[in-house]
PDB file of C-alpha atoms in Angstrom:
ATOM      1  CA  MET A   1     114.324 123.168 143.458  1.00  0.00           C
ATOM      2  CA  ALA A   2     116.022 119.838 143.438  1.00  0.00           C
ATOM      3  CA  LYS A   3     118.192 118.944 140.723  1.00  0.00           C
ATOM      4  CA  SER A   4     116.648 117.207 137.868  1.00  0.00           C
ATOM      5  CA  TYR A   5     118.413 113.660 137.136  1.00  0.00           C
ATOM      6  CA  LYS A   6     118.377 110.518 135.452  1.00  0.00           C
ATOM      7  CA  MET A   7     119.881 106.883 136.614  1.00  0.00           C
ATOM      8  CA  ASN A   8     123.386 106.560 135.291  1.00  0.00           C
ATOM      9  CA  LEU A   9     122.628 102.373 134.170  1.00  0.00           C
ATOM     10  CA  GLU A  10     126.022 102.056 133.270  1.00  0.00           C
ATOM     11  CA  GLU A  11     127.872 102.762 136.399  1.00  0.00           C
ATOM     12  CA  ILE A  12     124.759 100.937 138.215  1.00  0.00           C
ATOM     13  CA  GLU A  13     125.690  97.883 136.096  1.00  0.00           C
ATOM     14  CA  THR A  14     129.395  97.777 136.754  1.00  0.00           C
ATOM     15  CA  SER A  15     128.885  98.362 140.976  1.00  0.00           C
ATOM     16  CA  LEU A  16     126.467  95.245 140.871  1.00  0.00           C
ATOM     17  CA  LYS A  17     128.785  93.418 139.163  1.00  0.00           C
ATOM     18  CA  GLN A  18     131.346  94.067 141.218  1.00  0.00           C
ATOM     19  CA  VAL A  19     129.307  92.730 144.117  1.00  0.00           C
ATOM     20  CA  GLN A  20     128.683  89.669 142.307  1.00  0.00           C
ATOM     21  CA  LYS A  21     132.008  89.098 141.803  1.00  0.00           C
ATOM     22  CA  ASN A  22     132.949  89.450 145.395  1.00  0.00           C
ATOM     23  CA  TRP A  23     129.965  87.972 146.157  1.00  0.00           C
ATOM     24  CA  GLU A  24     131.301  85.208 148.206  1.00  0.00           C
ATOM     25  CA  LYS A  25     133.715  87.278 150.547  1.00  0.00           C
ATOM     26  CA  ILE A  26     130.832  89.854 151.439  1.00  0.00           C
ATOM     27  CA  ASN A  27     127.753  86.841 152.267  1.00  0.00           C
ATOM     28  CA  ALA A  28     130.637  85.314 154.793  1.00  0.00           C
ATOM     29  CA  SER A  29     130.589  88.741 156.483  1.00  0.00           C
ATOM     30  CA  LEU A  30     127.224  88.967 157.106  1.00  0.00           C
ATOM     31  CA  MET A  31     125.128  88.157 160.314  1.00  0.00           C
ATOM     32  CA  MET A  32     122.750  86.278 158.009  1.00  0.00           C
ATOM     33  CA  ARG A  33     124.054  84.522 154.795  1.00  0.00           C
ATOM     34  CA  ARG A  34     122.086  85.440 151.343  1.00  0.00           C
ATOM     35  CA  GLU A  35     121.147  83.789 148.376  1.00  0.00           C
ATOM     36  CA  VAL A  36     123.845  83.162 145.618  1.00  0.00           C
ATOM     37  CA  LEU A  37     123.701  86.367 143.474  1.00  0.00           C
ATOM     38  CA  ASP A  38     123.442  84.619 139.971  1.00  0.00           C
ATOM     39  CA  ASP A  39     123.196  86.253 136.625  1.00  0.00           C
ATOM     40  CA  THR A  40     119.336  86.062 136.711  1.00  0.00           C
ATOM     41  CA  ILE A  41     119.378  88.303 139.940  1.00  0.00           C
ATOM     42  CA  ILE A  42     121.681  90.717 138.481  1.00  0.00           C
ATOM     43  CA  GLU A  43     119.695  91.018 135.264  1.00  0.00           C
ATOM     44  CA  ASN A  44     116.652  91.426 136.884  1.00  0.00           C
ATOM     45  CA  MET A  45     117.642  94.087 139.126  1.00  0.00           C
ATOM     46  CA  LEU A  46     119.113  96.226 135.977  1.00  0.00           C
ATOM     47  CA  ALA A  47     116.119  95.716 134.305  1.00  0.00           C
ATOM     48  CA  GLY A  48     114.325  97.138 137.498  1.00  0.00           C
ATOM     49  CA  TYR A  49     116.475 100.193 137.486  1.00  0.00           C
ATOM     50  CA  THR A  50     116.039 100.516 134.031  1.00  0.00           C
ATOM     51  CA  TYR A  51     112.227 100.577 134.177  1.00  0.00           C
ATOM     52  CA  VAL A  52     112.402 102.921 137.420  1.00  0.00           C
ATOM     53  CA  ASP A  53     114.691 105.311 135.186  1.00  0.00           C
ATOM     54  CA  ARG A  54     111.814 105.053 132.505  1.00  0.00           C
ATOM     55  CA  LEU A  55     108.581 106.033 135.430  1.00  0.00           C
ATOM     56  CA  LEU A  56     111.248 108.916 136.506  1.00  0.00           C
ATOM     57  CA  ARG A  57     111.463 110.294 132.684  1.00  0.00           C
ATOM     58  CA  LYS A  58     107.662 110.090 132.367  1.00  0.00           C
ATOM     59  CA  GLY A  59     106.894 111.446 135.694  1.00  0.00           C
ATOM     60  CA  ILE A  60     105.040 108.584 136.903  1.00  0.00           C
ATOM     61  CA  ASN A  61     104.715 108.234 140.432  1.00  0.00           C
ATOM     62  CA  PRO A  62     104.429 104.572 141.791  1.00  0.00           C
ATOM     63  CA  LEU A  63     102.719 105.689 144.972  1.00  0.00           C
ATOM     64  CA  ASN A  64      99.914 107.625 143.135  1.00  0.00           C
ATOM     65  CA  ARG A  65      96.960 105.955 143.820  1.00  0.00           C
ATOM     66  CA  TYR A  66      96.025 105.519 140.139  1.00  0.00           C
ATOM     67  CA  GLU A  67      99.564 104.218 139.213  1.00  0.00           C
ATOM     68  CA  LEU A  68     100.409 101.592 142.089  1.00  0.00           C
ATOM     69  CA  ASN A  69     100.694  98.771 139.303  1.00  0.00           C
ATOM     70  CA  HIS A  70     104.087 100.278 138.654  1.00  0.00           C
ATOM     71  CA  TYR A  71     105.481  99.406 142.049  1.00  0.00           C
ATOM     72  CA  LEU A  72     103.867  96.007 141.872  1.00  0.00           C
ATOM     73  CA  GLU A  73     105.440  95.592 138.472  1.00  0.00           C
ATOM     74  CA  MET A  74     108.750  96.224 140.135  1.00  0.00           C
ATOM     75  CA  ASN A  75     108.464  93.350 142.507  1.00  0.00           C
ATOM     76  CA  HIS A  76     107.697  91.289 139.293  1.00  0.00           C
ATOM     77  CA  ILE A  77     110.696  92.463 137.617  1.00  0.00           C
ATOM     78  CA  VAL A  78     113.015  91.818 139.861  1.00  0.00           C
ATOM     79  CA  LEU A  79     111.708  87.956 140.646  1.00  0.00           C
ATOM     80  CA  CYS A  80     110.125  87.042 137.286  1.00  0.00           C
ATOM     81  CA  GLY A  81     112.599  89.241 134.859  1.00  0.00           C
ATOM     82  CA  THR A  82     110.594  90.946 131.393  1.00  0.00           C
ATOM     83  CA  ASN A  83     110.369  87.964 129.443  1.00  0.00           C
ATOM     84  CA  PRO A  84     106.857  87.377 128.319  1.00  0.00           C
ATOM     85  CA  GLU A  85     106.993  83.561 127.744  1.00  0.00           C
ATOM     86  CA  ARG A  86     108.890  83.131 131.184  1.00  0.00           C
ATOM     87  CA  ARG A  87     106.103  85.599 132.981  1.00  0.00           C
ATOM     88  CA  LYS A  88     103.675  82.557 131.885  1.00  0.00           C
ATOM     89  CA  ASP A  89     105.688  80.436 134.040  1.00  0.00           C
ATOM     90  CA  PHE A  90     105.004  82.921 136.961  1.00  0.00           C
ATOM     91  CA  ALA A  91     101.467  83.683 136.341  1.00  0.00           C
ATOM     92  CA  GLU A  92      99.867  81.829 139.646  1.00  0.00           C
ATOM     93  CA  HIS A  93     102.665  83.627 141.671  1.00  0.00           C
ATOM     94  CA  ILE A  94     102.093  86.654 139.870  1.00  0.00           C
ATOM     95  CA  LYS A  95      98.199  86.344 140.796  1.00  0.00           C
ATOM     96  CA  TYR A  96      98.772  85.589 144.741  1.00  0.00           C
ATOM     97  CA  THR A  97     101.308  88.444 144.741  1.00  0.00           C
ATOM     98  CA  THR A  98      99.021  91.338 143.267  1.00  0.00           C
ATOM     99  CA  ASP A  99      96.141  89.870 145.534  1.00  0.00           C
ATOM    100  CA  ARG A 100      98.447  90.626 148.657  1.00  0.00           C
ATOM    101  CA  PHE A 101      99.660  94.078 147.383  1.00  0.00           C
ATOM    102  CA  TYR A 102      96.399  95.053 147.156  1.00  0.00           C
ATOM    103  CA  LYS A 103      94.060  93.284 149.336  1.00  0.00           C
ATOM    104  CA  ALA A 104      96.421  92.277 152.194  1.00  0.00           C
ATOM    105  CA  GLU A 105      94.555  93.072 155.653  1.00  0.00           C
ATOM    106  CA  LYS A 106      97.910  93.558 157.770  1.00  0.00           C
ATOM    107  CA  PHE A 107      99.919  95.306 155.532  1.00  0.00           C
ATOM    108  CA  SER A 108      99.293  95.832 151.711  1.00  0.00           C
ATOM    109  CA  ILE A 109      99.868  99.283 149.662  1.00  0.00           C
ATOM    110  CA  SER A 110      97.264 101.061 151.100  1.00  0.00           C
ATOM    111  CA  HIS A 111      99.505 100.993 154.282  1.00  0.00           C
ATOM    112  CA  MET A 112     102.497 101.974 153.003  1.00  0.00           C
ATOM    113  CA  ARG A 113     100.342 105.239 150.891  1.00  0.00           C
ATOM    114  CA  LYS A 114      99.135 106.123 154.140  1.00  0.00           C
ATOM    115  CA  TRP A 115     102.864 106.098 155.685  1.00  0.00           C
ATOM    116  CA  ALA A 116     104.235 107.837 152.500  1.00  0.00           C
ATOM    117  CA  GLU A 117     101.810 110.540 152.784  1.00  0.00           C
ATOM    118  CA  LYS A 118     102.311 111.234 156.611  1.00  0.00           C
ATOM    119  CA  HIS A 119     106.140 111.706 155.587  1.00  0.00           C
ATOM    120  CA  LYS A 120     105.959 113.222 152.637  1.00  0.00           C
ATOM    121  CA  LYS A 121     107.340 116.502 153.994  1.00  0.00           C
ATOM    122  CA  ASN A 122     110.501 114.669 155.376  1.00  0.00           C
ATOM    123  CA  THR A 123     113.774 114.825 153.486  1.00  0.00           C
ATOM    124  CA  ALA A 124     114.310 112.276 150.836  1.00  0.00           C
ATOM    125  CA  TRP A 125     116.666 110.139 152.925  1.00  0.00           C
ATOM    126  CA  VAL A 126     113.960 109.617 155.592  1.00  0.00           C
ATOM    127  CA  GLN A 127     111.301 108.889 153.031  1.00  0.00           C
ATOM    128  CA  ALA A 128     113.368 106.413 151.103  1.00  0.00           C
ATOM    129  CA  ALA A 129     114.517 104.791 154.627  1.00  0.00           C
ATOM    130  CA  GLY A 130     110.839 104.672 155.640  1.00  0.00           C
ATOM    131  CA  ILE A 131     109.211 103.015 152.405  1.00  0.00           C
ATOM    132  CA  TYR A 132     112.323 100.459 152.340  1.00  0.00           C
ATOM    133  CA  ILE A 133     112.256  99.472 156.229  1.00  0.00           C
ATOM    134  CA  MET A 134     108.344  99.549 155.727  1.00  0.00           C
ATOM    135  CA  GLY A 135     108.400  96.959 153.167  1.00  0.00           C
ATOM    136  CA  VAL A 136     111.193  94.472 154.497  1.00  0.00           C
ATOM    137  CA  SER A 137     109.508  94.495 158.307  1.00  0.00           C
ATOM    138  CA  GLN A 138     107.046  92.036 158.882  1.00  0.00           C
ATOM    139  CA  PRO A 139     104.397  91.736 157.946  1.00  0.00           C
ATOM    140  CA  GLN A 140     106.040  92.354 154.392  1.00  0.00           C
ATOM    141  CA  LEU A 141     104.499  93.706 151.227  1.00  0.00           C
ATOM    142  CA  PHE A 142     105.272  91.069 149.032  1.00  0.00           C
ATOM    143  CA  PHE A 143     105.545  87.117 149.362  1.00  0.00           C
ATOM    144  CA  GLU A 144     109.371  87.932 148.223  1.00  0.00           C
ATOM    145  CA  GLY A 145     111.579  90.081 146.598  1.00  0.00           C
ATOM    146  CA  ASN A 146     110.856  92.945 149.143  1.00  0.00           C
ATOM    147  CA  HIS A 147     114.647  93.864 149.617  1.00  0.00           C
ATOM    148  CA  ARG A 148     115.212  93.922 145.556  1.00  0.00           C
ATOM    149  CA  THR A 149     112.406  95.660 145.146  1.00  0.00           C
ATOM    150  CA  GLY A 150     112.818  97.961 148.190  1.00  0.00           C
ATOM    151  CA  CYS A 151     115.751  99.065 146.692  1.00  0.00           C
ATOM    152  CA  LEU A 152     114.180 100.301 143.324  1.00  0.00           C
ATOM    153  CA  MET A 153     111.746 101.976 145.442  1.00  0.00           C
ATOM    154  CA  MET A 154     114.238 104.100 147.159  1.00  0.00           C
ATOM    155  CA  GLY A 155     115.907 104.796 143.637  1.00  0.00           C
ATOM    156  CA  TYR A 156     112.986 106.087 142.602  1.00  0.00           C
ATOM    157  CA  ILE A 157     112.316 108.571 145.678  1.00  0.00           C
ATOM    158  CA  LEU A 158     115.744 109.599 145.790  1.00  0.00           C
ATOM    159  CA  VAL A 159     116.394 110.548 142.072  1.00  0.00           C
ATOM    160  CA  LYS A 160     112.843 112.235 142.003  1.00  0.00           C
ATOM    161  CA  ASN A 161     114.098 114.486 145.333  1.00  0.00           C
ATOM    162  CA  GLY A 162     117.551 115.319 143.262  1.00  0.00           C
ATOM    163  CA  LYS A 163     119.685 112.495 145.088  1.00  0.00           C
ATOM    164  CA  PRO A 164     121.571 109.409 143.768  1.00  0.00           C
ATOM    165  CA  PRO A 165     119.812 106.143 144.081  1.00  0.00           C
ATOM    166  CA  PHE A 166     120.954 103.731 146.526  1.00  0.00           C
ATOM    167  CA  VAL A 167     122.889 100.792 144.781  1.00  0.00           C
ATOM    168  CA  LEU A 168     124.953  98.028 146.615  1.00  0.00           C
ATOM    169  CA  THR A 169     128.381  98.100 146.307  1.00  0.00           C
ATOM    170  CA  VAL A 170     131.433  96.028 147.623  1.00  0.00           C
ATOM    171  CA  ASP A 171     132.327  98.847 150.367  1.00  0.00           C
ATOM    172  CA  ASN A 172     128.408  99.383 151.610  1.00  0.00           C
ATOM    173  CA  ALA A 173     127.226  95.588 151.483  1.00  0.00           C
ATOM    174  CA  LYS A 174     127.466  94.706 154.813  1.00  0.00           C
ATOM    175  CA  ALA A 175     126.312  97.845 156.258  1.00  0.00           C
ATOM    176  CA  TYR A 176     123.301  97.494 154.012  1.00  0.00           C
ATOM    177  CA  PHE A 177     122.381  94.082 154.569  1.00  0.00           C
ATOM    178  CA  ASP A 178     122.668  93.694 158.402  1.00  0.00           C
ATOM    179  CA  PRO A 179     120.031  96.286 158.894  1.00  0.00           C
ATOM    180  CA  SER A 180     117.969  95.052 156.519  1.00  0.00           C
ATOM    181  CA  THR A 181     118.100  91.564 158.577  1.00  0.00           C
ATOM    182  CA  VAL A 182     117.066  93.419 161.440  1.00  0.00           C
ATOM    183  CA  ALA A 183     114.370  95.028 160.069  1.00  0.00           C
ATOM    184  CA  LYS A 184     113.087  91.847 158.716  1.00  0.00           C
ATOM    185  CA  GLN A 185     113.122  90.114 161.890  1.00  0.00           C
ATOM    186  CA  THR A 186     111.038  93.297 163.711  1.00  0.00           C
ATOM    187  CA  SER A 187     107.169  93.183 163.375  1.00  0.00           C
ATOM    188  CA  LYS A 188     105.322  96.164 162.840  1.00  0.00           C
ATOM    189  CA  ASP A 189     103.413  95.513 166.079  1.00  0.00           C
ATOM    190  CA  VAL A 190     102.627  98.456 168.700  1.00  0.00           C
ATOM    191  CA  TYR A 191     105.807  97.880 170.091  1.00  0.00           C
ATOM    192  CA  GLY A 192     107.612  97.594 166.855  1.00  0.00           C
ATOM    193  CA  LYS A 193     106.167 100.783 165.530  1.00  0.00           C
ATOM    194  CA  LEU A 194     106.675 103.012 168.638  1.00  0.00           C
ATOM    195  CA  TYR A 195     109.890 101.767 169.223  1.00  0.00           C
ATOM    196  CA  LYS A 196     112.036  99.503 167.125  1.00  0.00           C
ATOM    197  CA  LEU A 197     111.056 100.834 163.754  1.00  0.00           C
ATOM    198  CA  PRO A 198     111.699 104.336 164.095  1.00  0.00           C
ATOM    199  CA  LYS A 199     114.913 103.980 165.242  1.00  0.00           C
ATOM    200  CA  ILE A 200     115.936 101.329 162.257  1.00  0.00           C
ATOM    201  CA  LYS A 201     114.223 103.967 160.138  1.00  0.00           C
ATOM    202  CA  ARG A 202     116.234 106.555 161.229  1.00  0.00           C
ATOM    203  CA  ASN A 203     119.820 104.453 161.244  1.00  0.00           C
ATOM    204  CA  PHE A 204     118.979 103.452 157.799  1.00  0.00           C
ATOM    205  CA  ALA A 205     118.452 107.273 156.484  1.00  0.00           C
ATOM    206  CA  GLU A 206     121.973 108.302 158.181  1.00  0.00           C
ATOM    207  CA  PHE A 207     123.457 105.361 156.056  1.00  0.00           C
ATOM    208  CA  LEU A 208     122.011 106.509 152.660  1.00  0.00           C
ATOM    209  CA  LYS A 209     122.732 109.783 152.811  1.00  0.00           C
ATOM    210  CA  ALA A 210     126.635 108.916 153.806  1.00  0.00           C
ATOM    211  CA  ASN A 211     126.640 106.286 150.875  1.00  0.00           C
ATOM    212  CA  ALA A 212     125.342 108.965 148.175  1.00  0.00           C
ATOM    213  CA  ASN A 213     127.505 108.619 145.258  1.00  0.00           C
ATOM    214  CA  THR A 214     126.895 111.127 142.652  1.00  0.00           C
ATOM    215  CA  GLU A 215     128.322 109.128 139.807  1.00  0.00           C
ATOM    216  CA  LEU A 216     124.984 107.017 139.694  1.00  0.00           C
ATOM    217  CA  VAL A 217     123.184 109.933 138.180  1.00  0.00           C
ATOM    218  CA  ARG A 218     123.303 112.096 135.140  1.00  0.00           C
ATOM    219  CA  LYS A 219     121.929 115.444 135.367  1.00  0.00           C
ATOM    220  CA  LYS A 220     119.176 115.658 132.825  1.00  0.00           C
ATOM    221  CA  LYS A 221     119.542 118.045 129.441  1.00  0.00           C
ATOM    222  CA  ASN A 222     116.325 119.104 128.982  1.00  0.00           C
ATOM    223  CA  ILE A 223     114.790 120.261 132.360  1.00  0.00           C
TER     224      ILE A 223
END
């Protein structure tokens, strides 16, 4: 039986703020430069990890057909935050994102669930990598925030299976962002599904395993 963990939110915050502090240097080293890592992005990601930790404690599965709204909520949090008044400003965005999430013909949550069901017996690293790469490759699951939402879902899958969540650090940032860029530029067409994406997923799973940090989790007291 896998060890039962909860996220170490304090350590996650420390790691993300270190990345923010060193962002200019990190960004200059990437194959494709990213947006400024401002306070709002950090705050929303921390709120996202807190939300995922709550889902884990309550036994809620964002890939369960009756609990998919929690997967969608992760994307709302990383982009819009949790403040109800601020959410009103994003009402139109939230509506269109919700429609895309459930109803997009080429790639929606139903396609993601089919992949997850097919690979549920794989290692946690493979499951997490697959969900992430499926979300960021073309067509993407969401209009925006696929990488950030993908990190939260990877965290959910890994911790649920007794592994530390993936969290961005100064040391792993380039090894995370560059393959993510390649994945974002890869299509889910026949060639991509058969040849390119499997290799990207496999390499990313190895990256996740190699960068597992047990300081990011704490063992639950009541199991």
